[in-house]
CSV table of C-alpha atoms and ligand atoms in Angstrom, one decimal:
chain,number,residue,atom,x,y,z
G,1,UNK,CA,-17.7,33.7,5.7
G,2,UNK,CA,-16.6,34.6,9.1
G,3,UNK,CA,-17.7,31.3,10.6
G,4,UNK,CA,-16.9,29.0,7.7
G,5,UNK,CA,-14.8,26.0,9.3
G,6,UNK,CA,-11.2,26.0,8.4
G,7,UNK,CA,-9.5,22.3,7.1
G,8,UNK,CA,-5.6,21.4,6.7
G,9,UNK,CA,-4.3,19.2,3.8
G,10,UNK,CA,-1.0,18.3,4.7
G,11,UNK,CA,0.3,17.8,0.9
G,12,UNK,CA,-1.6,18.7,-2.4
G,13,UNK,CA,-3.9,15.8,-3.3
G,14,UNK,CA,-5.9,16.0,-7.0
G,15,UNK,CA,-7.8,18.7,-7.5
G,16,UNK,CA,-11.4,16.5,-7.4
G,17,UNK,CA,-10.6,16.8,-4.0
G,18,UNK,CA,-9.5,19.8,-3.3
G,19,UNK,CA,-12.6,21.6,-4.8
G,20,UNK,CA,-14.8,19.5,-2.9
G,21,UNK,CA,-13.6,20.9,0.4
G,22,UNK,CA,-13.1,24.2,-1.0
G,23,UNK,CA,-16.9,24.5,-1.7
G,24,UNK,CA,-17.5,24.5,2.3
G,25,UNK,CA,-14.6,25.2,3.7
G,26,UNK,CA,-11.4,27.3,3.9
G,27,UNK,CA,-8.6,25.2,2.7
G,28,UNK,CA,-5.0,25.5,3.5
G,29,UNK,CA,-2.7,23.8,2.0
G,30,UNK,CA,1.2,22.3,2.4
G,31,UNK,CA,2.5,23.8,-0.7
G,32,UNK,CA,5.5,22.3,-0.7
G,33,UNK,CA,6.2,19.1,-3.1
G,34,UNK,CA,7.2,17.2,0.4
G,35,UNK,CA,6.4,15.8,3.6
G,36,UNK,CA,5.6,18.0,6.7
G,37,UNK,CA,8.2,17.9,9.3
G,38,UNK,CA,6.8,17.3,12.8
G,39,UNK,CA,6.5,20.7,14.2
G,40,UNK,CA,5.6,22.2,10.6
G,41,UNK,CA,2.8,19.6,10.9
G,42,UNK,CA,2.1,20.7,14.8
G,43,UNK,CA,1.9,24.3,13.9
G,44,UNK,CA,-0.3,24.1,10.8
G,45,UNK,CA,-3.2,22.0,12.2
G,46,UNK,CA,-3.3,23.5,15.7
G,47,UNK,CA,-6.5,25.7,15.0
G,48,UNK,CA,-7.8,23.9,11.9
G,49,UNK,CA,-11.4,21.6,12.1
G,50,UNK,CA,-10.3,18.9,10.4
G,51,UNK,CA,-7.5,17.4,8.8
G,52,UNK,CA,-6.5,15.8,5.3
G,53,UNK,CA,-3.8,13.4,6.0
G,54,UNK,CA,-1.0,11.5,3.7
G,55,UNK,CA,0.7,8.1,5.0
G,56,UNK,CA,4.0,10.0,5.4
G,57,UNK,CA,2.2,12.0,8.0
G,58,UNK,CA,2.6,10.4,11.8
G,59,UNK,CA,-1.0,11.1,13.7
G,60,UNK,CA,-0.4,10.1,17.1
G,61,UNK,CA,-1.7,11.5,20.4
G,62,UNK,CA,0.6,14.0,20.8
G,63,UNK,CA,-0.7,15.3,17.4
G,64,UNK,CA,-4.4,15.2,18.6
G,65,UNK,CA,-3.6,16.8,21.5
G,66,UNK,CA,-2.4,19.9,19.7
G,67,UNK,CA,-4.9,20.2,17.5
G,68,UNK,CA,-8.3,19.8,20.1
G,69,UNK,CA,-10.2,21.8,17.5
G,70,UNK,CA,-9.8,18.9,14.8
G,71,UNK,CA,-13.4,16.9,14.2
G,72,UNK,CA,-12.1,14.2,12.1
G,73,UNK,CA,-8.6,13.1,10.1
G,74,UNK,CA,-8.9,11.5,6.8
G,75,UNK,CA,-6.3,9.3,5.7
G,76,UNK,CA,-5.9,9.5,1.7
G,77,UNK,CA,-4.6,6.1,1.3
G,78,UNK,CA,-6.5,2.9,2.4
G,79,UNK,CA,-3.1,1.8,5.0
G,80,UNK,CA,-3.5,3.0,8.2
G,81,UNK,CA,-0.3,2.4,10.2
G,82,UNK,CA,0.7,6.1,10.7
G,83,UNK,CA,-2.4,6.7,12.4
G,84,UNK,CA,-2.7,5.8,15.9
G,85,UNK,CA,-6.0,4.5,16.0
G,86,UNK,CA,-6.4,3.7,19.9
G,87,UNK,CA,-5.5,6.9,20.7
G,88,UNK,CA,-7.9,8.4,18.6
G,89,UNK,CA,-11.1,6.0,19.6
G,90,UNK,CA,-10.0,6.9,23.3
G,91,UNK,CA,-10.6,10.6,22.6
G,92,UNK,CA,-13.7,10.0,20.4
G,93,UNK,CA,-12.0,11.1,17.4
G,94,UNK,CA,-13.1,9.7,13.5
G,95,UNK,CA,-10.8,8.5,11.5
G,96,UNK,CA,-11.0,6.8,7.9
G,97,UNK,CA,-9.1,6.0,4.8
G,98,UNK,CA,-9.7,5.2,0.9
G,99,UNK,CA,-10.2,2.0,0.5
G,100,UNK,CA,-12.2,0.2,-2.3
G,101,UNK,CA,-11.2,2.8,-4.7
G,102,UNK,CA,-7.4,1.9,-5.4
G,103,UNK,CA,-8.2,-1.8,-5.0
G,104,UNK,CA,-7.6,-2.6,-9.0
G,105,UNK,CA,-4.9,0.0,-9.4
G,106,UNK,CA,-2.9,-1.5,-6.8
G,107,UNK,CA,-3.6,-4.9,-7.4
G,108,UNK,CA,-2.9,-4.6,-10.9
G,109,UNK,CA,0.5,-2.6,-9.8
G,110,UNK,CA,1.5,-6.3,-7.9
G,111,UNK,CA,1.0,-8.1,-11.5
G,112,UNK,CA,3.3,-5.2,-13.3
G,113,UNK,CA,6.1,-6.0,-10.8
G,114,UNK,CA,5.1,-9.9,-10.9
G,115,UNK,CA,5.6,-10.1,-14.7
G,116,UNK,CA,9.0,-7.2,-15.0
G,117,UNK,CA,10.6,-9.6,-12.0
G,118,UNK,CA,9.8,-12.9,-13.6
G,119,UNK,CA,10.2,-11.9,-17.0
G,120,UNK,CA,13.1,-9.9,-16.6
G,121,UNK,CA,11.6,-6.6,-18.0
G,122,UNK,CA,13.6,-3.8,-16.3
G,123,UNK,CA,16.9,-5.8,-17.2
G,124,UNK,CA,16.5,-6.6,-20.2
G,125,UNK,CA,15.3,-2.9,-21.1
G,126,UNK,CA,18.7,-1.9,-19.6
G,127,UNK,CA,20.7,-3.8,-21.9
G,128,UNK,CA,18.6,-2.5,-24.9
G,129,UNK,CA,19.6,0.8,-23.8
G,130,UNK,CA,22.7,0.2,-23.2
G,131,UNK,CA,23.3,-0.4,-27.0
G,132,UNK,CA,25.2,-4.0,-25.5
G,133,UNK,CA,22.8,-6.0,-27.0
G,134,UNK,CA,24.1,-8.4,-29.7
G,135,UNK,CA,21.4,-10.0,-31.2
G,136,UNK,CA,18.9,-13.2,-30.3
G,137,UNK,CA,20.3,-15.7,-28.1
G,138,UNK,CA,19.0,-19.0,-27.1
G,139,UNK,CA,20.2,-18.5,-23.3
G,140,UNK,CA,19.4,-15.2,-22.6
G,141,UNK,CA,17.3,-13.5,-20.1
G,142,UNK,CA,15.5,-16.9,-19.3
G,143,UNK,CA,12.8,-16.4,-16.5
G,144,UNK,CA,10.1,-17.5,-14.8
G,145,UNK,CA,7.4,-19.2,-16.1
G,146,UNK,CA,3.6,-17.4,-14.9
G,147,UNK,CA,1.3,-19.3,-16.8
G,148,UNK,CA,0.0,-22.5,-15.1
G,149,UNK,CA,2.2,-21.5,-12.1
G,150,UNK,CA,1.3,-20.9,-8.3
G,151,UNK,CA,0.4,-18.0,-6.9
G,152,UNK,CA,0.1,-17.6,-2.8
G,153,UNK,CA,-1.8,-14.5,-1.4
G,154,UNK,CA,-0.8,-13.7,2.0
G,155,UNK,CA,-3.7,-11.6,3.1
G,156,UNK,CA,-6.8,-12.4,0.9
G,157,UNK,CA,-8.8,-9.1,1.6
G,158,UNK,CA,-9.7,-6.8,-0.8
G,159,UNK,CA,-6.4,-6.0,-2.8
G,160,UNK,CA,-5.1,-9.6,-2.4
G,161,UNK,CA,-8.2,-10.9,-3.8
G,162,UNK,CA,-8.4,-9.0,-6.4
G,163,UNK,CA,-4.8,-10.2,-7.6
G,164,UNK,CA,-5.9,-13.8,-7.0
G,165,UNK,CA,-8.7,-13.2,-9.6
G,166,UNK,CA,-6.8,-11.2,-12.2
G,167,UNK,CA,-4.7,-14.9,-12.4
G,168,UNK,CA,-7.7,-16.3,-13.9
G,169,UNK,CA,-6.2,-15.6,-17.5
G,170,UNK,CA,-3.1,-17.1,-16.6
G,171,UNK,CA,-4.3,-20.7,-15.8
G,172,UNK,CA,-2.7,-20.2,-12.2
G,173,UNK,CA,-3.4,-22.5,-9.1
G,174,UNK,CA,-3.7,-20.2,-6.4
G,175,UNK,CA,-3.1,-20.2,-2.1
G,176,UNK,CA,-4.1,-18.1,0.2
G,177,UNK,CA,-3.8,-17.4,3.6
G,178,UNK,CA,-5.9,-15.3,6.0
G,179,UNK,CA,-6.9,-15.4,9.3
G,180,UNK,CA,-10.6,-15.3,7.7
G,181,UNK,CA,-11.9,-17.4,4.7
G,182,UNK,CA,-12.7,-15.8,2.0
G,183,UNK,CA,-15.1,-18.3,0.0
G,184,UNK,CA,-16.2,-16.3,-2.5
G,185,UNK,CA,-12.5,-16.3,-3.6
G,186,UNK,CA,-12.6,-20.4,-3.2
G,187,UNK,CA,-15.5,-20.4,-5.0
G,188,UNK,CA,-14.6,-18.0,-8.3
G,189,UNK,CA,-11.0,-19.0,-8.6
G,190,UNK,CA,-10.6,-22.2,-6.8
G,191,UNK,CA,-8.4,-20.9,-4.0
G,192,UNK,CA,-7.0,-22.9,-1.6
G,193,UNK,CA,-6.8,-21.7,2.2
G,194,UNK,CA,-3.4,-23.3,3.5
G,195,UNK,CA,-1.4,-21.8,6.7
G,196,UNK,CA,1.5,-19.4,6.0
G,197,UNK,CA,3.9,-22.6,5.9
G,198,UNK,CA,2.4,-24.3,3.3
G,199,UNK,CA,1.9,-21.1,0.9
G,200,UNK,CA,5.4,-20.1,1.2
G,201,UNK,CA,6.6,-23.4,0.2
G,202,UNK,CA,4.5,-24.3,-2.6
G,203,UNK,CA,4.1,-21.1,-4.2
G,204,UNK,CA,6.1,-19.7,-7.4
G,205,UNK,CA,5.0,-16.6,-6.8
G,206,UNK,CA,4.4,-15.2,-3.1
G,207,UNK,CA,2.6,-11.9,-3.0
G,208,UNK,CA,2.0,-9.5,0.1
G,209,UNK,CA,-1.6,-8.1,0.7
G,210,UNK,CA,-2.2,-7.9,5.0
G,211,UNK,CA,-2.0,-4.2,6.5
G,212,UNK,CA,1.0,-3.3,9.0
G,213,UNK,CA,0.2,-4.3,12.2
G,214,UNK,CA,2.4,-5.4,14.9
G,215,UNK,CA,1.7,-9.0,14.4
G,216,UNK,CA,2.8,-8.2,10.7
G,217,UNK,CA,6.0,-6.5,10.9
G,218,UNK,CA,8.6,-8.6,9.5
G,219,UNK,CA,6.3,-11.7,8.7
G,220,UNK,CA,8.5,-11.9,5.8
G,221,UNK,CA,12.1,-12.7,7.1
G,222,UNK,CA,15.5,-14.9,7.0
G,223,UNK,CA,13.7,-17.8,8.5
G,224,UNK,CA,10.4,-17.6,6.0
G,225,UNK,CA,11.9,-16.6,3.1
G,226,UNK,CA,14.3,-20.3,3.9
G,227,UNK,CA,10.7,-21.9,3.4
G,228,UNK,CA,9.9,-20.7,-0.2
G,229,UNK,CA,11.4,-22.4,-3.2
G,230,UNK,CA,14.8,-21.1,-4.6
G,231,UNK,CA,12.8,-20.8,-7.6
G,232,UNK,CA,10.3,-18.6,-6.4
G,233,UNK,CA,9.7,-14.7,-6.5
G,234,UNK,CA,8.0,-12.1,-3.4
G,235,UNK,CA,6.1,-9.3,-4.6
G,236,UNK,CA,5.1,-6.5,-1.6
G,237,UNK,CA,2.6,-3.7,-2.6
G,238,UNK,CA,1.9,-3.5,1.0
G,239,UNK,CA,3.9,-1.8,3.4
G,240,UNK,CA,7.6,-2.1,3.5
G,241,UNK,CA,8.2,-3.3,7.2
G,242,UNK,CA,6.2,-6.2,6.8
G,243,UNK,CA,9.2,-8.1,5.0
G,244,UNK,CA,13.0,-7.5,6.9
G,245,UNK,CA,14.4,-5.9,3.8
G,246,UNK,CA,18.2,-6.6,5.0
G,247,UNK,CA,17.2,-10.3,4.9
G,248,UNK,CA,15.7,-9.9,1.5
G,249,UNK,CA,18.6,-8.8,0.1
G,250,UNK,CA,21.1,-11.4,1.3
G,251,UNK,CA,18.3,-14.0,0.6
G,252,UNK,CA,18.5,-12.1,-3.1
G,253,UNK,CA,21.4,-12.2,-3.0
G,254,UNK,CA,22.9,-15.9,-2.3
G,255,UNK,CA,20.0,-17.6,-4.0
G,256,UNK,CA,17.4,-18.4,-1.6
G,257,UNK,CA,14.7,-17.1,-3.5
G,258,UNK,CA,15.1,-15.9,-7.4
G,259,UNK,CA,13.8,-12.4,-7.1
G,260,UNK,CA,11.6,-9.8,-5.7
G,261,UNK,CA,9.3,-6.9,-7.3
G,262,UNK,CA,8.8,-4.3,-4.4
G,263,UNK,CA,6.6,-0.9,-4.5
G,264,UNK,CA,7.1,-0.2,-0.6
G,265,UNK,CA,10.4,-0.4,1.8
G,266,UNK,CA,10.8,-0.4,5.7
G,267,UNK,CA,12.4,3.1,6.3
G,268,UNK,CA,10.8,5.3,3.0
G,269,UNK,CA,12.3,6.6,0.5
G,270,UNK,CA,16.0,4.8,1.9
G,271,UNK,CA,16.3,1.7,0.9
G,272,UNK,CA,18.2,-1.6,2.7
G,273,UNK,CA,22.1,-1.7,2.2
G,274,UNK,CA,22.6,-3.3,-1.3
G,275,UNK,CA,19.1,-3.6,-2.7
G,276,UNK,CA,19.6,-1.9,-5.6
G,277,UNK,CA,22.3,-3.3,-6.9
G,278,UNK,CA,20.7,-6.4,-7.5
G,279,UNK,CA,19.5,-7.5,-10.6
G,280,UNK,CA,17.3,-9.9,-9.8
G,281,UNK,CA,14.7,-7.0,-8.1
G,282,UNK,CA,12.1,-4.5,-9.6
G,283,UNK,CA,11.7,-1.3,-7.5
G,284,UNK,CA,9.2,1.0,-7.4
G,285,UNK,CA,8.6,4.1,-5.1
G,286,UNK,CA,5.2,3.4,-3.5
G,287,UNK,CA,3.0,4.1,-6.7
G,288,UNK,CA,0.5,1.1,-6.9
G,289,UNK,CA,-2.3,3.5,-6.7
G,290,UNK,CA,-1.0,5.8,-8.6
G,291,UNK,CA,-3.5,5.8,-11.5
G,292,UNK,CA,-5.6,8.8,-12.4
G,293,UNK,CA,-9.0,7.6,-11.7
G,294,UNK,CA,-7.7,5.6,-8.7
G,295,UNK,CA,-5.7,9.2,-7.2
G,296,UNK,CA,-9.0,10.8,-8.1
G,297,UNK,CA,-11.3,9.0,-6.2
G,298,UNK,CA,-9.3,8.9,-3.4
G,299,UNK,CA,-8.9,12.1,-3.0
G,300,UNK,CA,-12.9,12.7,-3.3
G,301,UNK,CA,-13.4,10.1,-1.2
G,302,UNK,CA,-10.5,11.4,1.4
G,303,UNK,CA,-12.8,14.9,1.3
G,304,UNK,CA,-16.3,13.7,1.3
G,305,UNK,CA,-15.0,11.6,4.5
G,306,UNK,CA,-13.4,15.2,6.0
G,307,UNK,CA,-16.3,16.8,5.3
G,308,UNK,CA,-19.1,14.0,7.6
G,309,UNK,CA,-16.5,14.2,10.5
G,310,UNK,CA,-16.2,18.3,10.6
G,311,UNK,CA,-20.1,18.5,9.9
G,312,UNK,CA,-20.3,16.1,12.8
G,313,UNK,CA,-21.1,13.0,10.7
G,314,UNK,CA,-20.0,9.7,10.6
G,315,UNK,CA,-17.7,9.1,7.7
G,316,UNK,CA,-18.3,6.6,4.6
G,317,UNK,CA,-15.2,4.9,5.2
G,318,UNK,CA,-14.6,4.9,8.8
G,319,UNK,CA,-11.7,3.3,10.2
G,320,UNK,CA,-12.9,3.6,14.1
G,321,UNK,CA,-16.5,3.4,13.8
G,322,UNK,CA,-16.8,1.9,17.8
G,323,UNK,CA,-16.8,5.6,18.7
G,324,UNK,CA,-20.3,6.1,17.0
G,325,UNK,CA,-20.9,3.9,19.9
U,1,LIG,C1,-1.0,3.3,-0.1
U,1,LIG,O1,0.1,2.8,0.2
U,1,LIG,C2,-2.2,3.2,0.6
U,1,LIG,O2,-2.3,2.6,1.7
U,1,LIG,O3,-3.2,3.7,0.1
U,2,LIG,C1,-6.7,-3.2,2.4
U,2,LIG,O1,-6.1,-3.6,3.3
U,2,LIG,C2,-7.3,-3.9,1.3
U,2,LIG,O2,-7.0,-5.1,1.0
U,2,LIG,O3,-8.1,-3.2,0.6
């Protein structure tokens, strides 16, 4: 027992997981229902030989630096952008994520808010509840047609093509764009590769699917959303900062583009000035993966990956596999 290796899990993940590590290691846990606070995180992790990481935690090198002990931090979600990864290859350090495994869930999460924003779903149920409702009316709640429509995929990789096939009930003519070409989607849905220009203006319905990156960070703003049609809607499943959420809402809001159905926002859990009071958006608190078998196997995934880096190994689902040299 004495020289069992010690992990940290900075938030409780399903318990798949949990017993996994707990079968070679000793676990502790955050056992609060919330995010670490900086130092809280510092002071748990500093003598710990791995560590079981959520996207609200910030890994940087500071962190690393505190913790030398630590073989390995395993992201449980398959975005990356609060770990630093150069300053973890330049120590040697593994790092992965979970992706694969909430692909479907999250892709079929951009289709729920697709069809509530275009259909009108969360307003509509409002008024039901309201008791306002006065019976069947030829004019009311009129949305957007999906059937037959055009969908544009900014970011065809796993998640955005997986959205791009699901529209093959839906008769839908689909876009992508991608630094990369992604012919098996061509071939299996008859996606069409057009620059960012092109998608955002001929698109009905623009959905977000490329990781935060710098280059990424507000690739969605005043000037692009100008390009798509007035008619049009943005769905973002992604990360919040890749669309300028004040210029979403006054593009929402004056009529630039007819609506948006968002699971993630720039500065979590605040939202933008104004954003929900509109009625022509669906919000969602970051819960595209939030299915059981999807949570599951991410959290097994997360610890089988913890468990390679503090035994030394290289993870399944490495994010910085260079170091393995
Ligand atoms: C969730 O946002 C994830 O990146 O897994
Ligand atoms: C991740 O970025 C994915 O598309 O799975």
């Amino acid at each position: 027992m004495a020289d069992r290796k010690r992990v940290y899990v900075t938030r409780r993940i399903p318990d798949a997981g949990l017993a996994l590590l707990r079968e070679r290691f000793d676990v502790s846990m955050n056992e609060e229902d919330r995010p670490l606070t900086r130092p809280e995180l510092l002071a748990a992790i500093a003598d710990v030989d791995g560590v079981l990481t959520l996207l609200t935690d910030r890994i940087d090198g500071e962190v690393m630096d505190a913790s030398p002990r630590v073989k390995g931090y395993a992201n449980y979600a398959v975005g990356y952008d609060n770990l630093d990864v150069a300053a973890a290859t330049a120590r040697k350090i593994p790092l992965s994520n979970t992706p694969d495994v909430l692909t479907d869930a999250t892709a079929d999460m951009a289709w729920a808010l697709l069809f509530a924003v275009a259909r009108r779903v969360v307003e509509s149920d409002a008024v039901m509840r309201s008791g306002r409702w006065g019976g069947w009316g030829p004019l009311q709640f009129i949305g957007g047609d999906i059937t037959g429509a055009t969908l544009g995929i900014i970011g065809a990789g796993r998640i955005g093509a997986a959205m791009a096939r699901k529209s093959r009930g839906f008769g839908m003519e689909v876009l992508y764009s991608d630094a990369f070409r992604n012919e098996a989607l061509e071939r299996e849905v008859g996606a069409r590769r057009v620059e960012l220009d092109e998608l955002l203006a001929e698109s009905d319905y623009v959905s977000v699917h490329v990781p935060l990156m710098p280059e990424t960070r507000h690739l969605i703003n005043a000037g692009t959303l100008k390009k798509m049609k007035r008619t049009a809607y943005l769905i973002n499943t992604a990360r919040g900062p890749i669309v300028d959420e004040a210029a979403l809402v006054e593009a929402l809001r004056s009529g630039v583009i007819a609506g948006a159905g968002l699971d993630v926002y720039e500065a979590e859990p605040k939202m933008a000035n104004g954003l929900a009071e509109l009625a022509n958006v669906v919000i969602t608190p970051h819960v595209a993966s939030a299915t059981k078998r999807s949570r599951d196997d991410m959290a097994t995934l997360a610890a089988r990956n913890l468990i390679a880096m503090v035994e030394g190994k290289r993870p399944e689902t490495c994010i910085n596999p260079e170091i393995y040299g």
